[in-house]
mmCIF file of C-alpha atoms and ligand atoms in Angstrom:
data_model
loop_
_atom_site.group_PDB
_atom_site.id
_atom_site.type_symbol
_atom_site.label_atom_id
_atom_site.label_comp_id
_atom_site.label_asym_id
_atom_site.label_seq_id
_atom_site.Cartn_x
_atom_site.Cartn_y
_atom_site.Cartn_z
ATOM 1 C CA MET A 1204 20.371 -20.682 16.472
ATOM 2 C CA VAL A 1205 17.940 -23.376 16.734
ATOM 3 C CA THR A 1206 18.808 -26.860 15.473
ATOM 4 C CA PHE A 1207 16.215 -29.525 15.568
ATOM 5 C CA THR A 1208 16.804 -33.593 15.311
ATOM 6 C CA PHE A 1209 14.232 -36.406 15.278
ATOM 7 C CA PRO A 1210 14.415 -40.167 13.833
ATOM 8 C CA ARG A 1211 14.764 -40.684 9.945
ATOM 9 C CA LYS A 1212 11.527 -42.668 10.161
ATOM 10 C CA ILE A 1213 8.698 -43.425 12.769
ATOM 11 C CA ALA A 1214 6.722 -46.788 11.778
ATOM 12 C CA TYR A 1215 3.896 -46.941 14.410
ATOM 13 C CA ASN A 1216 1.108 -49.783 14.853
ATOM 14 C CA VAL A 1217 3.607 -52.162 12.856
ATOM 15 C CA ASN A 1218 4.522 -55.563 13.432
ATOM 16 C CA SER A 1219 7.960 -55.171 13.639
ATOM 17 C CA LEU A 1220 9.020 -58.488 12.299
ATOM 18 C CA GLU A 1221 8.127 -57.338 9.041
ATOM 19 C CA GLU A 1222 9.364 -53.924 9.514
ATOM 20 C CA LEU A 1223 12.953 -55.330 10.323
ATOM 21 C CA LEU A 1224 12.953 -57.696 7.342
ATOM 22 C CA ASN A 1225 11.901 -54.424 5.063
ATOM 23 C CA ILE A 1226 15.026 -52.639 6.377
ATOM 24 C CA SER A 1227 17.044 -55.618 5.753
ATOM 25 C CA SER A 1228 15.821 -55.665 2.109
ATOM 26 C CA ILE A 1229 16.389 -52.141 1.461
ATOM 27 C CA PHE A 1230 19.884 -51.869 2.863
ATOM 28 C CA ASN A 1231 20.813 -55.217 2.372
ATOM 29 C CA LEU A 1232 21.703 -56.005 6.168
ATOM 30 C CA LYS A 1233 21.916 -59.649 7.350
ATOM 31 C CA ASN A 1234 23.731 -59.542 10.608
ATOM 32 C CA PHE A 1235 21.625 -58.220 13.761
ATOM 33 C CA LEU A 1236 22.959 -57.463 17.119
ATOM 34 C CA ILE A 1237 19.563 -57.201 19.696
ATOM 35 C CA ILE A 1238 20.103 -55.359 22.723
ATOM 36 C CA THR A 1239 17.462 -55.923 25.120
ATOM 37 C CA ASP A 1240 17.068 -57.072 28.992
ATOM 38 C CA LYS A 1241 16.251 -60.321 30.588
ATOM 39 C CA ILE A 1242 12.484 -59.462 31.255
ATOM 40 C CA ILE A 1243 11.769 -58.659 27.763
ATOM 41 C CA GLU A 1244 13.811 -61.529 26.321
ATOM 42 C CA LYS A 1245 11.369 -63.886 27.910
ATOM 43 C CA THR A 1246 8.302 -62.145 26.086
ATOM 44 C CA ASP A 1247 6.322 -64.181 23.469
ATOM 45 C CA ALA A 1248 6.757 -60.839 21.404
ATOM 46 C CA PHE A 1249 10.559 -61.286 21.677
ATOM 47 C CA LYS A 1250 10.570 -64.915 20.980
ATOM 48 C CA ASN A 1251 8.269 -64.544 17.811
ATOM 49 C CA MET A 1252 10.441 -61.412 16.482
ATOM 50 C CA LYS A 1253 13.714 -63.460 16.775
ATOM 51 C CA GLU A 1254 12.532 -66.486 15.344
ATOM 52 C CA GLY A 1255 11.037 -64.729 12.534
ATOM 53 C CA LEU A 1256 14.277 -62.971 11.559
ATOM 54 C CA ILE A 1257 16.303 -66.138 12.038
ATOM 55 C CA LYS A 1258 13.876 -68.150 9.713
ATOM 56 C CA ASN A 1259 14.300 -65.380 7.198
ATOM 57 C CA ASN A 1260 18.120 -66.072 7.216
ATOM 58 C CA ILE A 1261 19.253 -63.140 9.087
ATOM 59 C CA ASN A 1262 22.187 -64.054 11.481
ATOM 60 C CA VAL A 1263 21.162 -62.855 15.239
ATOM 61 C CA LYS A 1264 23.555 -62.331 18.274
ATOM 62 C CA VAL A 1265 21.456 -60.800 21.543
ATOM 63 C CA TYR A 1266 22.828 -59.235 24.701
ATOM 64 C CA SER A 1267 20.383 -59.144 27.429
ATOM 65 C CA ASP A 1268 22.229 -58.626 30.399
ATOM 66 C CA ILE A 1269 21.128 -55.032 30.666
ATOM 67 C CA SER A 1270 20.605 -53.628 34.231
ATOM 68 C CA PRO A 1271 18.034 -51.005 34.823
ATOM 69 C CA GLU A 1272 20.610 -48.432 35.592
ATOM 70 C CA PRO A 1273 23.470 -49.467 33.347
ATOM 71 C CA ASN A 1274 27.031 -48.231 33.684
ATOM 72 C CA ILE A 1275 28.766 -47.171 30.542
ATOM 73 C CA GLU A 1276 31.092 -49.739 30.741
ATOM 74 C CA THR A 1277 28.604 -52.170 29.552
ATOM 75 C CA VAL A 1278 28.899 -50.857 26.081
ATOM 76 C CA ASP A 1279 32.640 -52.120 26.124
ATOM 77 C CA LYS A 1280 31.575 -55.583 27.625
ATOM 78 C CA ILE A 1281 29.333 -56.147 24.856
ATOM 79 C CA ILE A 1282 32.036 -55.481 22.063
ATOM 80 C CA ASP A 1283 34.390 -57.796 24.117
ATOM 81 C CA LEU A 1284 31.941 -60.415 24.723
ATOM 82 C CA LEU A 1285 30.191 -60.830 21.302
ATOM 83 C CA GLY A 1286 32.606 -59.353 18.747
ATOM 84 C CA THR A 1287 30.809 -56.708 16.866
ATOM 85 C CA ASP A 1288 32.750 -56.109 13.747
ATOM 86 C CA ASP A 1289 30.334 -57.882 11.256
ATOM 87 C CA ILE A 1290 26.872 -56.165 12.898
ATOM 88 C CA ASP A 1291 25.179 -54.248 10.386
ATOM 89 C CA LEU A 1292 22.214 -53.449 12.334
ATOM 90 C CA ILE A 1293 22.020 -52.945 16.159
ATOM 91 C CA ILE A 1294 18.448 -53.435 17.527
ATOM 92 C CA ALA A 1295 17.402 -51.675 20.730
ATOM 93 C CA VAL A 1296 14.239 -53.391 22.376
ATOM 94 C CA GLY A 1297 13.475 -51.766 25.637
ATOM 95 C CA GLY A 1298 12.959 -48.903 27.838
ATOM 96 C CA GLY A 1299 15.013 -46.077 28.127
ATOM 97 C CA SER A 1300 18.370 -48.175 29.757
ATOM 98 C CA VAL A 1301 18.347 -50.486 26.547
ATOM 99 C CA ILE A 1302 18.170 -47.731 23.910
ATOM 100 C CA ASP A 1303 20.973 -45.613 25.520
ATOM 101 C CA VAL A 1304 23.392 -48.517 26.050
ATOM 102 C CA SER A 1305 22.610 -48.963 22.235
ATOM 103 C CA LYS A 1306 23.236 -45.617 21.322
ATOM 104 C CA VAL A 1307 26.505 -45.486 22.869
ATOM 105 C CA LEU A 1308 27.473 -48.747 21.663
ATOM 106 C CA ARG A 1309 27.162 -47.677 17.837
ATOM 107 C CA VAL A 1310 29.380 -44.972 18.496
ATOM 108 C CA LYS A 1311 31.837 -47.402 19.950
ATOM 109 C CA ILE A 1312 31.705 -49.589 17.433
ATOM 110 C CA LEU A 1313 32.419 -47.134 14.591
ATOM 111 C CA ARG A 1314 34.352 -45.263 16.545
ATOM 112 C CA ARG A 1315 37.056 -47.228 18.654
ATOM 113 C CA ASP A 1316 39.137 -44.133 19.187
ATOM 114 C CA ILE A 1317 36.505 -42.135 21.058
ATOM 115 C CA LYS A 1318 35.986 -42.720 24.780
ATOM 116 C CA SER A 1319 32.153 -42.802 25.846
ATOM 117 C CA GLU A 1320 32.474 -39.880 28.179
ATOM 118 C CA ASP A 1321 34.092 -37.852 25.295
ATOM 119 C CA ILE A 1322 30.567 -37.899 23.303
ATOM 120 C CA SER A 1323 29.019 -34.724 23.583
ATOM 121 C CA PRO A 1324 27.028 -32.367 21.497
ATOM 122 C CA PHE A 1325 30.040 -30.408 20.394
ATOM 123 C CA VAL A 1326 31.921 -33.098 18.683
ATOM 124 C CA SER A 1327 31.922 -34.316 15.356
ATOM 125 C CA LEU A 1328 31.360 -38.308 15.231
ATOM 126 C CA ASN A 1329 31.173 -38.781 11.560
ATOM 127 C CA ILE A 1330 29.014 -41.854 11.856
ATOM 128 C CA GLU A 1331 25.815 -40.869 10.076
ATOM 129 C CA ASN A 1332 24.121 -43.167 7.823
ATOM 130 C CA LYS A 1333 27.348 -45.773 8.146
ATOM 131 C CA LYS A 1334 26.454 -48.993 9.325
ATOM 132 C CA PRO A 1335 25.723 -50.571 11.821
ATOM 133 C CA LEU A 1336 22.553 -48.456 11.826
ATOM 134 C CA LEU A 1337 20.313 -48.326 14.906
ATOM 135 C CA VAL A 1338 16.861 -49.082 15.031
ATOM 136 C CA VAL A 1339 14.841 -48.825 18.257
ATOM 137 C CA ILE A 1340 11.604 -50.744 19.260
ATOM 138 C CA PRO A 1341 10.483 -49.109 22.501
ATOM 139 C CA THR A 1342 8.712 -51.544 25.005
ATOM 140 C CA THR A 1343 7.468 -48.447 27.175
ATOM 141 C CA ALA A 1344 5.302 -45.511 26.203
ATOM 142 C CA GLY A 1345 7.035 -42.805 27.963
ATOM 143 C CA THR A 1346 11.039 -42.674 27.628
ATOM 144 C CA GLY A 1347 10.884 -40.675 24.364
ATOM 145 C CA SER A 1348 14.697 -41.996 24.010
ATOM 146 C CA ASP A 1349 13.826 -43.592 20.704
ATOM 147 C CA ALA A 1350 13.399 -40.312 19.387
ATOM 148 C CA SER A 1351 16.371 -38.455 20.836
ATOM 149 C CA PHE A 1352 20.218 -37.689 20.706
ATOM 150 C CA ALA A 1353 20.629 -38.060 24.502
ATOM 151 C CA PHE A 1354 21.707 -40.599 26.666
ATOM 152 C CA VAL A 1355 21.803 -41.359 30.450
ATOM 153 C CA LEU A 1356 24.476 -43.912 31.822
ATOM 154 C CA LYS A 1357 26.479 -44.288 35.205
ATOM 155 C CA ILE A 1358 30.051 -43.413 35.417
ATOM 156 C CA LYS A 1359 32.650 -43.695 38.173
ATOM 157 C CA GLU A 1360 33.524 -40.591 39.546
ATOM 158 C CA ASN A 1361 35.941 -40.339 42.732
ATOM 159 C CA GLY A 1362 35.016 -43.893 43.643
ATOM 160 C CA ASN A 1363 31.169 -43.148 43.120
ATOM 161 C CA GLU A 1364 28.726 -44.047 40.792
ATOM 162 C CA ILE A 1365 26.972 -40.975 39.271
ATOM 163 C CA LYS A 1366 24.673 -40.434 36.234
ATOM 164 C CA TYR A 1367 26.242 -39.144 33.200
ATOM 165 C CA ALA A 1368 24.020 -37.574 30.620
ATOM 166 C CA SER A 1369 24.913 -36.773 27.265
ATOM 167 C CA GLY A 1370 24.424 -36.419 23.964
ATOM 168 C CA ASN A 1371 25.156 -36.005 19.948
ATOM 169 C CA TYR A 1372 22.757 -35.474 16.958
ATOM 170 C CA GLU A 1373 24.229 -38.321 15.399
ATOM 171 C CA LEU A 1374 22.917 -40.504 18.189
ATOM 172 C CA VAL A 1375 19.289 -40.034 17.250
ATOM 173 C CA PRO A 1376 18.195 -43.643 15.934
ATOM 174 C CA TYR A 1377 17.734 -43.891 12.252
ATOM 175 C CA GLU A 1378 14.365 -45.628 12.858
ATOM 176 C CA THR A 1379 11.737 -45.978 15.657
ATOM 177 C CA ILE A 1380 9.582 -49.200 15.351
ATOM 178 C CA LEU A 1381 6.420 -49.325 17.638
ATOM 179 C CA ASP A 1382 4.838 -52.361 17.921
ATOM 180 C CA ILE A 1383 1.907 -52.634 20.320
ATOM 181 C CA SER A 1384 2.685 -56.364 20.646
ATOM 182 C CA PHE A 1385 5.788 -55.521 22.958
ATOM 183 C CA LEU A 1386 3.810 -52.531 24.979
ATOM 184 C CA LYS A 1387 1.324 -55.328 25.679
ATOM 185 C CA THR A 1388 4.043 -57.013 27.925
ATOM 186 C CA LEU A 1389 4.372 -53.920 30.201
ATOM 187 C CA PRO A 1390 2.325 -54.135 33.298
ATOM 188 C CA LYS A 1391 -0.608 -51.628 34.134
ATOM 189 C CA LYS A 1392 1.205 -49.501 36.976
ATOM 190 C CA GLN A 1393 4.497 -49.257 34.784
ATOM 191 C CA MET A 1394 2.806 -48.128 31.858
ATOM 192 C CA ILE A 1395 0.737 -45.466 33.869
ATOM 193 C CA ILE A 1396 3.747 -43.851 35.045
ATOM 194 C CA THR A 1397 6.071 -43.851 32.163
ATOM 195 C CA ALA A 1398 3.222 -42.439 30.217
ATOM 196 C CA ILE A 1399 3.001 -39.837 32.917
ATOM 197 C CA ASP A 1400 6.342 -39.133 32.383
ATOM 198 C CA GLY A 1401 6.024 -38.648 28.781
ATOM 199 C CA LEU A 1402 3.148 -36.215 29.283
ATOM 200 C CA ALA A 1403 5.483 -34.430 31.798
ATOM 201 C CA ASN A 1404 7.853 -34.106 29.369
ATOM 202 C CA ASP A 1405 5.220 -32.334 26.672
ATOM 203 C CA ILE A 1406 3.930 -29.949 29.677
ATOM 204 C CA GLU A 1407 7.468 -29.324 30.683
ATOM 205 C CA GLY A 1408 9.159 -28.796 27.108
ATOM 206 C CA ILE A 1409 6.145 -26.448 26.053
ATOM 207 C CA VAL A 1410 6.874 -23.646 28.931
ATOM 208 C CA ALA A 1411 10.908 -24.486 29.003
ATOM 209 C CA ILE A 1412 12.568 -21.317 28.045
ATOM 210 C CA ASN A 1413 14.461 -23.046 25.351
ATOM 211 C CA THR A 1414 10.995 -24.230 23.652
ATOM 212 C CA ASN A 1415 10.624 -23.225 20.030
ATOM 213 C CA PRO A 1416 7.384 -23.722 17.537
ATOM 214 C CA VAL A 1417 8.254 -27.520 16.282
ATOM 215 C CA THR A 1418 8.356 -28.475 19.992
ATOM 216 C CA GLU A 1419 5.119 -26.393 20.707
ATOM 217 C CA GLY A 1420 2.976 -27.920 18.152
ATOM 218 C CA ILE A 1421 4.280 -31.252 18.785
ATOM 219 C CA ALA A 1422 4.059 -31.448 22.464
ATOM 220 C CA ILE A 1423 0.398 -30.494 22.274
ATOM 221 C CA GLN A 1424 -0.461 -33.273 20.003
ATOM 222 C CA SER A 1425 1.255 -35.900 22.160
ATOM 223 C CA ALA A 1426 -0.151 -34.062 25.387
ATOM 224 C CA ARG A 1427 -3.820 -34.570 24.121
ATOM 225 C CA MET A 1428 -2.872 -38.641 22.767
ATOM 226 C CA PHE A 1429 -1.716 -38.855 26.724
ATOM 227 C CA PHE A 1430 -4.784 -37.431 28.095
ATOM 228 C CA LYS A 1431 -7.219 -39.169 25.550
ATOM 229 C CA TYR A 1432 -5.669 -42.529 25.262
ATOM 230 C CA LEU A 1433 -3.773 -43.706 28.670
ATOM 231 C CA PRO A 1434 -7.264 -44.553 30.655
ATOM 232 C CA LYS A 1435 -7.989 -47.164 27.773
ATOM 233 C CA ALA A 1436 -4.641 -48.012 26.951
ATOM 234 C CA ILE A 1437 -4.201 -49.716 30.269
ATOM 235 C CA GLU A 1438 -7.241 -51.798 29.679
ATOM 236 C CA TYR A 1439 -4.995 -52.856 26.850
ATOM 237 C CA ASP A 1440 -7.445 -51.623 24.141
ATOM 238 C CA GLU A 1441 -5.214 -51.775 21.075
ATOM 239 C CA GLU A 1442 -6.132 -48.505 19.334
ATOM 240 C CA SER A 1443 -4.954 -47.077 22.509
ATOM 241 C CA LEU A 1444 -2.104 -48.593 23.145
ATOM 242 C CA SER A 1445 -1.192 -47.618 19.401
ATOM 243 C CA TYR A 1446 -1.772 -43.855 20.156
ATOM 244 C CA LEU A 1447 -0.186 -44.156 23.621
ATOM 245 C CA HIS A 1448 2.911 -45.415 21.887
ATOM 246 C CA LEU A 1449 3.086 -42.704 19.099
ATOM 247 C CA ALA A 1450 2.459 -40.112 21.960
ATOM 248 C CA ALA A 1451 5.655 -41.145 23.838
ATOM 249 C CA THR A 1452 7.898 -40.840 20.671
ATOM 250 C CA LEU A 1453 6.454 -37.262 20.064
ATOM 251 C CA SER A 1454 7.175 -36.466 23.310
ATOM 252 C CA GLY A 1455 10.682 -37.443 23.082
ATOM 253 C CA ILE A 1456 11.253 -35.641 20.204
ATOM 254 C CA ALA A 1457 9.383 -32.487 21.918
ATOM 255 C CA PHE A 1458 11.549 -32.147 24.985
ATOM 256 C CA SER A 1459 14.895 -33.437 23.582
ATOM 257 C CA ASN A 1460 14.739 -30.207 21.708
ATOM 258 C CA SER A 1461 13.615 -27.776 24.169
ATOM 259 C CA GLY A 1462 14.772 -29.138 27.993
ATOM 260 C CA VAL A 1463 12.170 -29.946 30.630
ATOM 261 C CA GLY A 1464 12.203 -28.007 34.059
ATOM 262 C CA LEU A 1465 11.361 -27.767 37.614
ATOM 263 C CA VAL A 1466 9.468 -31.100 37.730
ATOM 264 C CA HIS A 1467 12.544 -33.069 36.752
ATOM 265 C CA ALA A 1468 14.893 -30.993 39.035
ATOM 266 C CA ILE A 1469 12.962 -32.006 41.972
ATOM 267 C CA ALA A 1470 12.548 -35.591 40.402
ATOM 268 C CA HIS A 1471 15.946 -36.499 40.298
ATOM 269 C CA PRO A 1472 17.181 -36.050 43.792
ATOM 270 C CA LEU A 1473 13.615 -37.279 44.901
ATOM 271 C CA GLY A 1474 13.670 -40.325 43.085
ATOM 272 C CA SER A 1475 17.238 -41.220 44.248
ATOM 273 C CA LEU A 1476 17.076 -40.601 47.951
ATOM 274 C CA PHE A 1477 13.905 -42.658 48.160
ATOM 275 C CA ASN A 1478 14.031 -45.091 45.630
ATOM 276 C CA ILE A 1479 10.812 -43.934 43.827
ATOM 277 C CA PRO A 1480 10.689 -44.973 39.996
ATOM 278 C CA HIS A 1481 11.327 -41.843 37.544
ATOM 279 C CA GLY A 1482 7.856 -41.641 36.453
ATOM 280 C CA MET A 1483 6.237 -41.827 39.910
ATOM 281 C CA ALA A 1484 8.161 -38.993 41.270
ATOM 282 C CA VAL A 1485 7.495 -37.101 38.211
ATOM 283 C CA ALA A 1486 3.647 -38.045 38.351
ATOM 284 C CA ILE A 1487 3.384 -36.585 42.008
ATOM 285 C CA ILE A 1488 5.310 -33.582 41.666
ATOM 286 C CA MET A 1489 3.669 -32.477 38.542
ATOM 287 C CA PRO A 1490 0.504 -31.075 39.370
ATOM 288 C CA TYR A 1491 2.059 -28.584 42.269
ATOM 289 C CA VAL A 1492 4.651 -27.406 39.746
ATOM 290 C CA ILE A 1493 1.975 -26.375 37.213
ATOM 291 C CA ASP A 1494 0.233 -24.829 39.770
ATOM 292 C CA PHE A 1495 3.752 -22.954 40.783
ATOM 293 C CA ASN A 1496 4.304 -21.881 37.173
ATOM 294 C CA TYR A 1497 1.054 -20.815 36.258
ATOM 295 C CA ARG A 1498 2.097 -17.252 37.913
ATOM 296 C CA ASP A 1499 4.315 -16.822 34.614
ATOM 297 C CA GLU A 1500 2.011 -15.201 32.112
ATOM 298 C CA ASN A 1501 3.558 -17.180 29.190
ATOM 299 C CA ALA A 1502 3.673 -20.119 30.659
ATOM 300 C CA LYS A 1503 0.101 -19.710 31.429
ATOM 301 C CA LYS A 1504 -0.870 -19.272 28.257
ATOM 302 C CA LYS A 1505 0.783 -22.565 27.139
ATOM 303 C CA TYR A 1506 -0.878 -24.573 29.534
ATOM 304 C CA ASP A 1507 -4.099 -23.264 28.795
ATOM 305 C CA GLU A 1508 -3.298 -23.886 24.961
ATOM 306 C CA ILE A 1509 -3.042 -27.501 26.027
ATOM 307 C CA LYS A 1510 -6.206 -27.342 28.366
ATOM 308 C CA THR A 1511 -8.303 -25.528 25.460
ATOM 309 C CA SER A 1512 -7.219 -28.167 23.028
ATOM 310 C CA LEU A 1513 -8.688 -30.786 25.103
ATOM 311 C CA GLU A 1514 -11.739 -29.145 26.021
ATOM 312 C CA ARG A 1515 -12.520 -27.784 22.215
ATOM 313 C CA LEU A 1516 -10.942 -30.874 20.151
ATOM 314 C CA ASP A 1517 -11.310 -33.883 22.449
ATOM 315 C CA GLY A 1518 -14.828 -33.070 24.102
ATOM 316 C CA PHE A 1519 -13.201 -32.778 27.964
ATOM 317 C CA ASP A 1520 -15.284 -30.797 30.376
ATOM 318 C CA VAL A 1521 -14.194 -27.229 30.757
ATOM 319 C CA LYS A 1522 -12.215 -26.817 33.721
ATOM 320 C CA ASN A 1523 -10.227 -23.961 35.167
ATOM 321 C CA THR A 1524 -6.603 -24.840 35.091
ATOM 322 C CA LEU A 1525 -4.730 -27.664 33.195
ATOM 323 C CA THR A 1526 -3.916 -29.023 36.980
ATOM 324 C CA GLU A 1527 -7.458 -29.896 37.456
ATOM 325 C CA HIS A 1528 -7.403 -32.023 33.804
ATOM 326 C CA LEU A 1529 -4.094 -33.474 35.136
ATOM 327 C CA ILE A 1530 -5.966 -34.629 38.443
ATOM 328 C CA ASP A 1531 -8.814 -36.042 36.488
ATOM 329 C CA LEU A 1532 -6.578 -38.083 34.609
ATOM 330 C CA TYR A 1533 -4.912 -39.293 37.982
ATOM 331 C CA ARG A 1534 -8.446 -40.491 39.106
ATOM 332 C CA LYS A 1535 -9.073 -42.200 36.096
ATOM 333 C CA VAL A 1536 -5.802 -44.409 35.861
ATOM 334 C CA GLY A 1537 -5.501 -44.588 39.943
ATOM 335 C CA GLN A 1538 -2.627 -42.825 39.878
ATOM 336 C CA PRO A 1539 -1.657 -41.516 43.757
ATOM 337 C CA LEU A 1540 -1.216 -37.530 44.398
ATOM 338 C CA LYS A 1541 0.752 -37.838 47.348
ATOM 339 C CA LEU A 1542 4.085 -39.401 48.521
ATOM 340 C CA ARG A 1543 2.078 -40.566 51.676
ATOM 341 C CA GLU A 1544 0.185 -42.992 49.700
ATOM 342 C CA ILE A 1545 3.073 -44.499 48.334
ATOM 343 C CA GLY A 1546 4.607 -45.318 51.739
ATOM 344 C CA ILE A 1547 7.218 -43.196 52.177
ATOM 345 C CA ASN A 1548 7.734 -42.428 55.651
ATOM 346 C CA GLU A 1549 6.541 -39.238 57.184
ATOM 347 C CA ASN A 1550 9.644 -38.506 59.475
ATOM 348 C CA GLU A 1551 12.379 -39.312 56.739
ATOM 349 C CA TYR A 1552 11.192 -37.707 54.404
ATOM 350 C CA LYS A 1553 10.709 -34.566 56.585
ATOM 351 C CA ASN A 1554 14.189 -34.718 57.545
ATOM 352 C CA LYS A 1555 15.286 -34.954 53.831
ATOM 353 C CA ILE A 1556 13.314 -31.702 52.518
ATOM 354 C CA ASN A 1557 16.006 -29.570 53.071
ATOM 355 C CA GLU A 1558 18.512 -31.757 50.935
ATOM 356 C CA ILE A 1559 16.092 -32.412 48.391
ATOM 357 C CA ALA A 1560 15.510 -28.702 47.714
ATOM 358 C CA ASP A 1561 18.976 -27.740 47.566
ATOM 359 C CA LEU A 1562 19.948 -30.839 45.288
ATOM 360 C CA ALA A 1563 16.956 -29.493 42.983
ATOM 361 C CA LEU A 1564 18.332 -26.087 42.962
ATOM 362 C CA ARG A 1565 21.323 -27.581 41.398
ATOM 363 C CA ASP A 1566 20.007 -29.698 38.949
ATOM 364 C CA SER A 1567 20.722 -28.814 35.276
ATOM 365 C CA ASP A 1568 17.055 -29.341 34.089
ATOM 366 C CA LEU A 1569 16.143 -26.379 36.274
ATOM 367 C CA ALA A 1570 17.909 -23.607 34.054
ATOM 368 C CA PHE A 1571 14.902 -24.449 31.616
ATOM 369 C CA ASN A 1572 12.039 -23.874 34.386
ATOM 370 C CA PRO A 1573 10.001 -20.553 33.282
ATOM 371 C CA ILE A 1574 10.308 -19.215 36.909
ATOM 372 C CA MET A 1575 13.636 -19.501 38.673
ATOM 373 C CA PRO A 1576 12.216 -20.746 42.362
ATOM 374 C CA THR A 1577 13.818 -19.726 45.657
ATOM 375 C CA LEU A 1578 15.041 -22.753 47.904
ATOM 376 C CA GLU A 1579 11.691 -21.710 49.826
ATOM 377 C CA GLU A 1580 9.642 -22.014 47.109
ATOM 378 C CA ILE A 1581 10.839 -25.744 46.306
ATOM 379 C CA LYS A 1582 10.772 -26.598 49.999
ATOM 380 C CA ASP A 1583 6.954 -25.341 49.948
ATOM 381 C CA ILE A 1584 6.224 -27.813 46.983
ATOM 382 C CA LEU A 1585 8.271 -30.541 48.797
ATOM 383 C CA ASN A 1586 5.537 -30.101 51.749
ATOM 384 C CA LYS A 1587 2.732 -29.966 49.351
ATOM 385 C CA ILE A 1588 3.637 -33.214 47.835
ATOM 386 C CA TYR A 1589 3.576 -35.327 51.119
HETATM 387 FE FE1 FE2 B 2200 11.363 -37.736 32.910
#
């Protein structure tokens, strides 16, 4: 069985205030709860939106104490602190952490009987179309969480905090609002790595063993947009920012319905052992994994489909492989290619290669990669990326 989920509505290149007022009048919603983080809360984009809502007689509550890697208890804390009985619209303004907390928060408001840890694809939540609805205003261009049914939050297990990833199709936000005044608040370096993470989701999703025709079509379109618009988006060109924002949401739709692969399987342990931001780890690993997967005939065809689309439709120079296009993109935006360039100590890294390879081999995303690598093959990639 193949199922496919995505948000009911994607509004892109819009003014978030106007769109929220629009939602308010269509559904008669007056009590909004905005979930965000401390940095975004201080931006003009956020203040303008909030003031505009209040001026239009919307009751607005804001919770902004979301850490970069929030734990599942954050959700209960919000409910205890703010009282959420009267809330009829939750607005997540942020990146993956803010969005994922908001998804689980909505479930908990509607279903007090369900424990966050019990949310899985295999239970029926019966919350579809019930108030509060969830709309998302993404402030990065890469997470894709605004378009997906998944969430990642930390939970305690045997005294340790571990990342807990799950999902349910009823968690897909009702609407995603892409307003570039929020994307403009993102520093250039973060824009580069979050966008390359989004591009990795496309490139991994299209060759994943679970891929399907919808993912393929959407991922190719999204990948073309990342390649084409990232170089100008980092100069804050408005048209490019708008297309980059949309590319990220499309990549969220594509990969969350197909899975990712070896890039992510390596990025998870590498990122957590060396404290490397997820997008940076993904960016450095990706060219080497594409080269590794090129030996799979089917993967080669898919990679070449993106390559050919770039050359035939978008006027890129003809190159031998998709990897060459990727490295060219890195050169244009100043993305490092090796771990040594981002200050990782060589000895410390070499001492941890076995551990990273071992953890990558056990990562749940690996199951979707078109080729199952051996431990030695992962170690070879880990040596190459230094
Ligand atoms: Fe990712």
